[in-house]
mmCIF file of C-alpha atoms in Angstrom:
data_model
loop_
_atom_site.group_PDB
_atom_site.id
_atom_site.type_symbol
_atom_site.label_atom_id
_atom_site.label_comp_id
_atom_site.label_asym_id
_atom_site.label_seq_id
_atom_site.Cartn_x
_atom_site.Cartn_y
_atom_site.Cartn_z
ATOM 1 C CA UNK A 1 -25.477 -10.039 17.871
ATOM 2 C CA UNK A 2 -25.839 -6.814 15.876
ATOM 3 C CA UNK A 3 -27.051 -4.945 18.964
ATOM 4 C CA UNK A 4 -24.097 -6.237 21.002
ATOM 5 C CA UNK A 5 -21.672 -5.134 18.292
ATOM 6 C CA UNK A 6 -23.219 -1.633 18.174
ATOM 7 C CA UNK A 7 -23.018 -1.403 21.964
ATOM 8 C CA UNK A 8 -19.380 -2.474 21.881
ATOM 9 C CA UNK A 9 -18.558 0.174 19.243
ATOM 10 C CA UNK A 10 -20.406 2.858 21.240
ATOM 11 C CA UNK A 11 -18.495 1.938 24.408
ATOM 12 C CA UNK A 12 -15.216 1.980 22.488
ATOM 13 C CA UNK A 13 -15.971 5.459 21.122
ATOM 14 C CA UNK A 14 -16.912 6.792 24.545
ATOM 15 C CA UNK A 15 -13.849 5.269 26.199
ATOM 16 C CA UNK A 16 -11.516 6.451 23.443
ATOM 17 C CA UNK A 17 -12.642 10.027 24.020
ATOM 18 C CA UNK A 18 -11.849 9.693 27.709
ATOM 19 C CA UNK A 19 -8.508 7.963 27.100
ATOM 20 C CA UNK A 20 -7.547 9.260 23.653
ATOM 21 C CA UNK A 21 -3.908 9.855 24.516
ATOM 22 C CA UNK A 22 -2.914 6.249 25.172
ATOM 23 C CA UNK A 23 -0.135 5.404 22.729
ATOM 24 C CA UNK A 24 -0.704 2.556 20.280
ATOM 25 C CA UNK A 25 1.521 -0.398 21.199
ATOM 26 C CA UNK A 26 2.938 -2.925 18.741
ATOM 27 C CA UNK A 27 2.455 -6.615 19.493
ATOM 28 C CA UNK A 28 5.535 -8.369 20.840
ATOM 29 C CA UNK A 29 4.795 -11.967 19.806
ATOM 30 C CA UNK A 30 3.699 -11.793 16.182
ATOM 31 C CA UNK A 31 3.872 -15.575 15.731
ATOM 32 C CA UNK A 32 1.131 -15.948 18.361
ATOM 33 C CA UNK A 33 -1.166 -13.904 16.108
ATOM 34 C CA UNK A 34 -0.936 -16.590 13.409
ATOM 35 C CA UNK A 35 -2.583 -19.232 15.578
ATOM 36 C CA UNK A 36 -6.220 -20.215 15.200
ATOM 37 C CA UNK A 37 -8.299 -23.241 16.108
ATOM 38 C CA UNK A 38 -9.661 -23.039 12.534
ATOM 39 C CA UNK A 39 -7.028 -24.339 10.076
ATOM 40 C CA UNK A 40 -8.400 -22.183 7.233
ATOM 41 C CA UNK A 41 -8.092 -19.001 9.286
ATOM 42 C CA UNK A 42 -4.581 -19.963 10.418
ATOM 43 C CA UNK A 43 -3.582 -20.615 6.782
ATOM 44 C CA UNK A 44 -5.053 -17.278 5.639
ATOM 45 C CA UNK A 45 -3.211 -15.382 8.385
ATOM 46 C CA UNK A 46 0.061 -17.147 7.549
ATOM 47 C CA UNK A 47 -0.373 -16.394 3.840
ATOM 48 C CA UNK A 48 -0.826 -12.678 4.549
ATOM 49 C CA UNK A 49 2.000 -12.620 7.105
ATOM 50 C CA UNK A 50 4.398 -14.320 4.686
ATOM 51 C CA UNK A 51 3.335 -12.048 1.813
ATOM 52 C CA UNK A 52 3.926 -8.988 3.984
ATOM 53 C CA UNK A 53 7.372 -10.083 5.169
ATOM 54 C CA UNK A 54 8.597 -11.605 1.886
ATOM 55 C CA UNK A 55 7.063 -9.294 -0.737
ATOM 56 C CA UNK A 56 5.600 -6.059 0.602
ATOM 57 C CA UNK A 57 8.303 -5.110 3.125
ATOM 58 C CA UNK A 58 11.237 -6.362 1.034
ATOM 59 C CA UNK A 59 9.948 -4.992 -2.289
ATOM 60 C CA UNK A 60 10.991 -8.368 -3.776
ATOM 61 C CA UNK A 61 8.427 -8.788 -6.530
ATOM 62 C CA UNK A 62 9.795 -12.143 -7.715
ATOM 63 C CA UNK A 63 7.605 -13.794 -5.057
ATOM 64 C CA UNK A 64 4.461 -11.741 -5.710
ATOM 65 C CA UNK A 65 2.930 -14.372 -8.058
ATOM 66 C CA UNK A 66 3.210 -16.965 -5.262
ATOM 67 C CA UNK A 67 0.941 -14.877 -3.022
ATOM 68 C CA UNK A 68 -1.217 -12.716 -5.305
ATOM 69 C CA UNK A 69 -3.795 -13.477 -7.940
ATOM 70 C CA UNK A 70 -3.101 -11.959 -11.340
ATOM 71 C CA UNK A 71 -6.507 -10.220 -11.217
ATOM 72 C CA UNK A 72 -5.817 -8.824 -7.708
ATOM 73 C CA UNK A 73 -8.290 -6.007 -6.917
ATOM 74 C CA UNK A 74 -7.116 -2.778 -5.298
ATOM 75 C CA UNK A 75 -9.359 -0.283 -3.477
ATOM 76 C CA UNK A 76 -6.701 2.292 -2.576
ATOM 77 C CA UNK A 77 -7.408 5.423 -4.683
ATOM 78 C CA UNK A 78 -3.764 5.917 -5.667
ATOM 79 C CA UNK A 79 -2.945 2.336 -6.687
ATOM 80 C CA UNK A 80 -4.065 0.493 -9.804
ATOM 81 C CA UNK A 81 -5.831 -2.867 -9.786
ATOM 82 C CA UNK A 82 -3.937 -5.986 -10.821
ATOM 83 C CA UNK A 83 -0.832 -7.865 -9.734
ATOM 84 C CA UNK A 84 1.288 -6.350 -12.529
ATOM 85 C CA UNK A 85 0.642 -2.723 -11.447
ATOM 86 C CA UNK A 86 1.341 -3.698 -7.818
ATOM 87 C CA UNK A 87 4.648 -5.255 -8.875
ATOM 88 C CA UNK A 88 5.557 -2.193 -10.938
ATOM 89 C CA UNK A 89 4.835 0.307 -8.152
ATOM 90 C CA UNK A 90 6.419 -1.578 -5.250
ATOM 91 C CA UNK A 91 9.160 -3.162 -7.345
ATOM 92 C CA UNK A 92 10.427 0.306 -8.269
ATOM 93 C CA UNK A 93 11.012 1.154 -4.602
ATOM 94 C CA UNK A 94 14.365 0.454 -2.909
ATOM 95 C CA UNK A 95 14.761 -3.171 -1.840
ATOM 96 C CA UNK A 96 14.738 -3.850 1.889
ATOM 97 C CA UNK A 97 16.198 -6.750 3.878
ATOM 98 C CA UNK A 98 13.793 -9.490 4.915
ATOM 99 C CA UNK A 99 12.630 -9.401 8.520
ATOM 100 C CA UNK A 100 10.865 -12.114 10.476
ATOM 101 C CA UNK A 101 8.339 -9.573 11.755
ATOM 102 C CA UNK A 102 5.985 -6.998 10.283
ATOM 103 C CA UNK A 103 6.876 -3.399 11.058
ATOM 104 C CA UNK A 104 4.542 -1.679 13.557
ATOM 105 C CA UNK A 105 2.056 -4.585 13.699
ATOM 106 C CA UNK A 106 -0.618 -4.228 16.365
ATOM 107 C CA UNK A 107 -3.077 -6.971 15.358
ATOM 108 C CA UNK A 108 -3.686 -9.675 12.759
ATOM 109 C CA UNK A 109 -7.253 -10.977 12.615
ATOM 110 C CA UNK A 110 -8.990 -13.386 10.242
ATOM 111 C CA UNK A 111 -12.666 -14.029 9.627
ATOM 112 C CA UNK A 112 -13.801 -16.136 6.688
ATOM 113 C CA UNK A 113 -11.735 -15.143 3.663
ATOM 114 C CA UNK A 114 -10.689 -11.778 5.131
ATOM 115 C CA UNK A 115 -7.481 -10.977 6.998
ATOM 116 C CA UNK A 116 -7.038 -7.599 8.685
ATOM 117 C CA UNK A 117 -3.707 -6.174 9.777
ATOM 118 C CA UNK A 118 -3.680 -3.295 12.258
ATOM 119 C CA UNK A 119 -0.626 -1.036 12.426
ATOM 120 C CA UNK A 120 0.720 1.709 14.652
ATOM 121 C CA UNK A 121 1.198 4.963 12.775
ATOM 122 C CA UNK A 122 3.257 7.867 14.063
ATOM 123 C CA UNK A 123 1.871 11.219 12.908
ATOM 124 C CA UNK A 124 2.939 14.819 13.290
ATOM 125 C CA UNK A 125 0.764 16.541 15.856
ATOM 126 C CA UNK A 126 -0.904 19.480 14.075
ATOM 127 C CA UNK A 127 -1.551 21.179 17.428
ATOM 128 C CA UNK A 128 1.894 20.737 18.994
ATOM 129 C CA UNK A 129 4.807 21.839 16.827
ATOM 130 C CA UNK A 130 7.568 19.238 16.667
ATOM 131 C CA UNK A 131 5.569 16.551 18.486
ATOM 132 C CA UNK A 132 4.002 13.338 17.299
ATOM 133 C CA UNK A 133 1.190 11.038 18.337
ATOM 134 C CA UNK A 134 0.270 7.455 17.503
ATOM 135 C CA UNK A 135 -2.843 6.211 15.790
ATOM 136 C CA UNK A 136 -3.830 3.077 13.903
ATOM 137 C CA UNK A 137 -3.882 2.128 10.246
ATOM 138 C CA UNK A 138 -5.347 -0.960 8.675
ATOM 139 C CA UNK A 139 -5.035 -3.153 5.635
ATOM 140 C CA UNK A 140 -7.646 -5.785 4.830
ATOM 141 C CA UNK A 141 -7.021 -8.547 2.324
ATOM 142 C CA UNK A 142 -9.399 -11.108 0.857
ATOM 143 C CA UNK A 143 -8.065 -14.587 0.148
ATOM 144 C CA UNK A 144 -9.373 -16.669 -2.739
ATOM 145 C CA UNK A 145 -8.070 -20.154 -3.554
ATOM 146 C CA UNK A 146 -4.936 -19.659 -1.444
ATOM 147 C CA UNK A 147 -3.922 -16.287 -2.919
ATOM 148 C CA UNK A 148 -4.531 -12.636 -2.130
ATOM 149 C CA UNK A 149 -7.407 -11.500 -4.321
ATOM 150 C CA UNK A 150 -8.381 -8.076 -2.974
ATOM 151 C CA UNK A 151 -7.073 -5.237 -0.786
ATOM 152 C CA UNK A 152 -8.578 -2.339 1.166
ATOM 153 C CA UNK A 153 -6.868 0.246 3.347
ATOM 154 C CA UNK A 154 -7.265 3.746 4.695
ATOM 155 C CA UNK A 155 -5.665 5.221 1.579
ATOM 156 C CA UNK A 156 -6.667 8.732 0.597
ATOM 157 C CA UNK A 157 -5.678 11.080 -2.166
ATOM 158 C CA UNK A 158 -2.956 13.533 -1.136
ATOM 159 C CA UNK A 159 -4.106 17.057 -0.464
ATOM 160 C CA UNK A 160 -5.709 19.481 1.920
ATOM 161 C CA UNK A 161 -8.288 18.012 4.253
ATOM 162 C CA UNK A 162 -6.845 14.520 4.277
ATOM 163 C CA UNK A 163 -5.151 12.779 7.216
ATOM 164 C CA UNK A 164 -2.113 14.437 8.791
ATOM 165 C CA UNK A 165 1.383 13.659 7.616
ATOM 166 C CA UNK A 166 2.185 10.217 9.007
ATOM 167 C CA UNK A 167 5.558 8.495 8.870
ATOM 168 C CA UNK A 168 5.672 5.355 6.769
#
């Protein structure tokens, strides 16, 4: 299994070099991503999907306690751990209308207690003035007892040497 996974990653790397300019496409049927033959995985994906559309995108922190543990752990280097700091940071941002979809969603995958969201990111091309390119971004959340307990993403500290300027 491990050997097959390594082979798959190696093939992906080789093919992505050959076809690196294919634009990242968002998924059209997001509801289809919530399906799983495993009820636990389907429930975890739905929990994350609903959290994203009702709390994260809207900046409506009144629903955060429904989805997040109080001791929520954060691995992004510019965000503090805990539900209260999350609510303070995102609650201070302008409110947004609720949508039935997640912006720029490419994939939603669950395995065990983990749910991974893949997103399209549009970045300024550092080699072509005024042009952009697409790449991917991810967020991974761990579910514990029906609530979001932990979060990882590709977050970096701002500054020279970090990823190019990407639109949010």
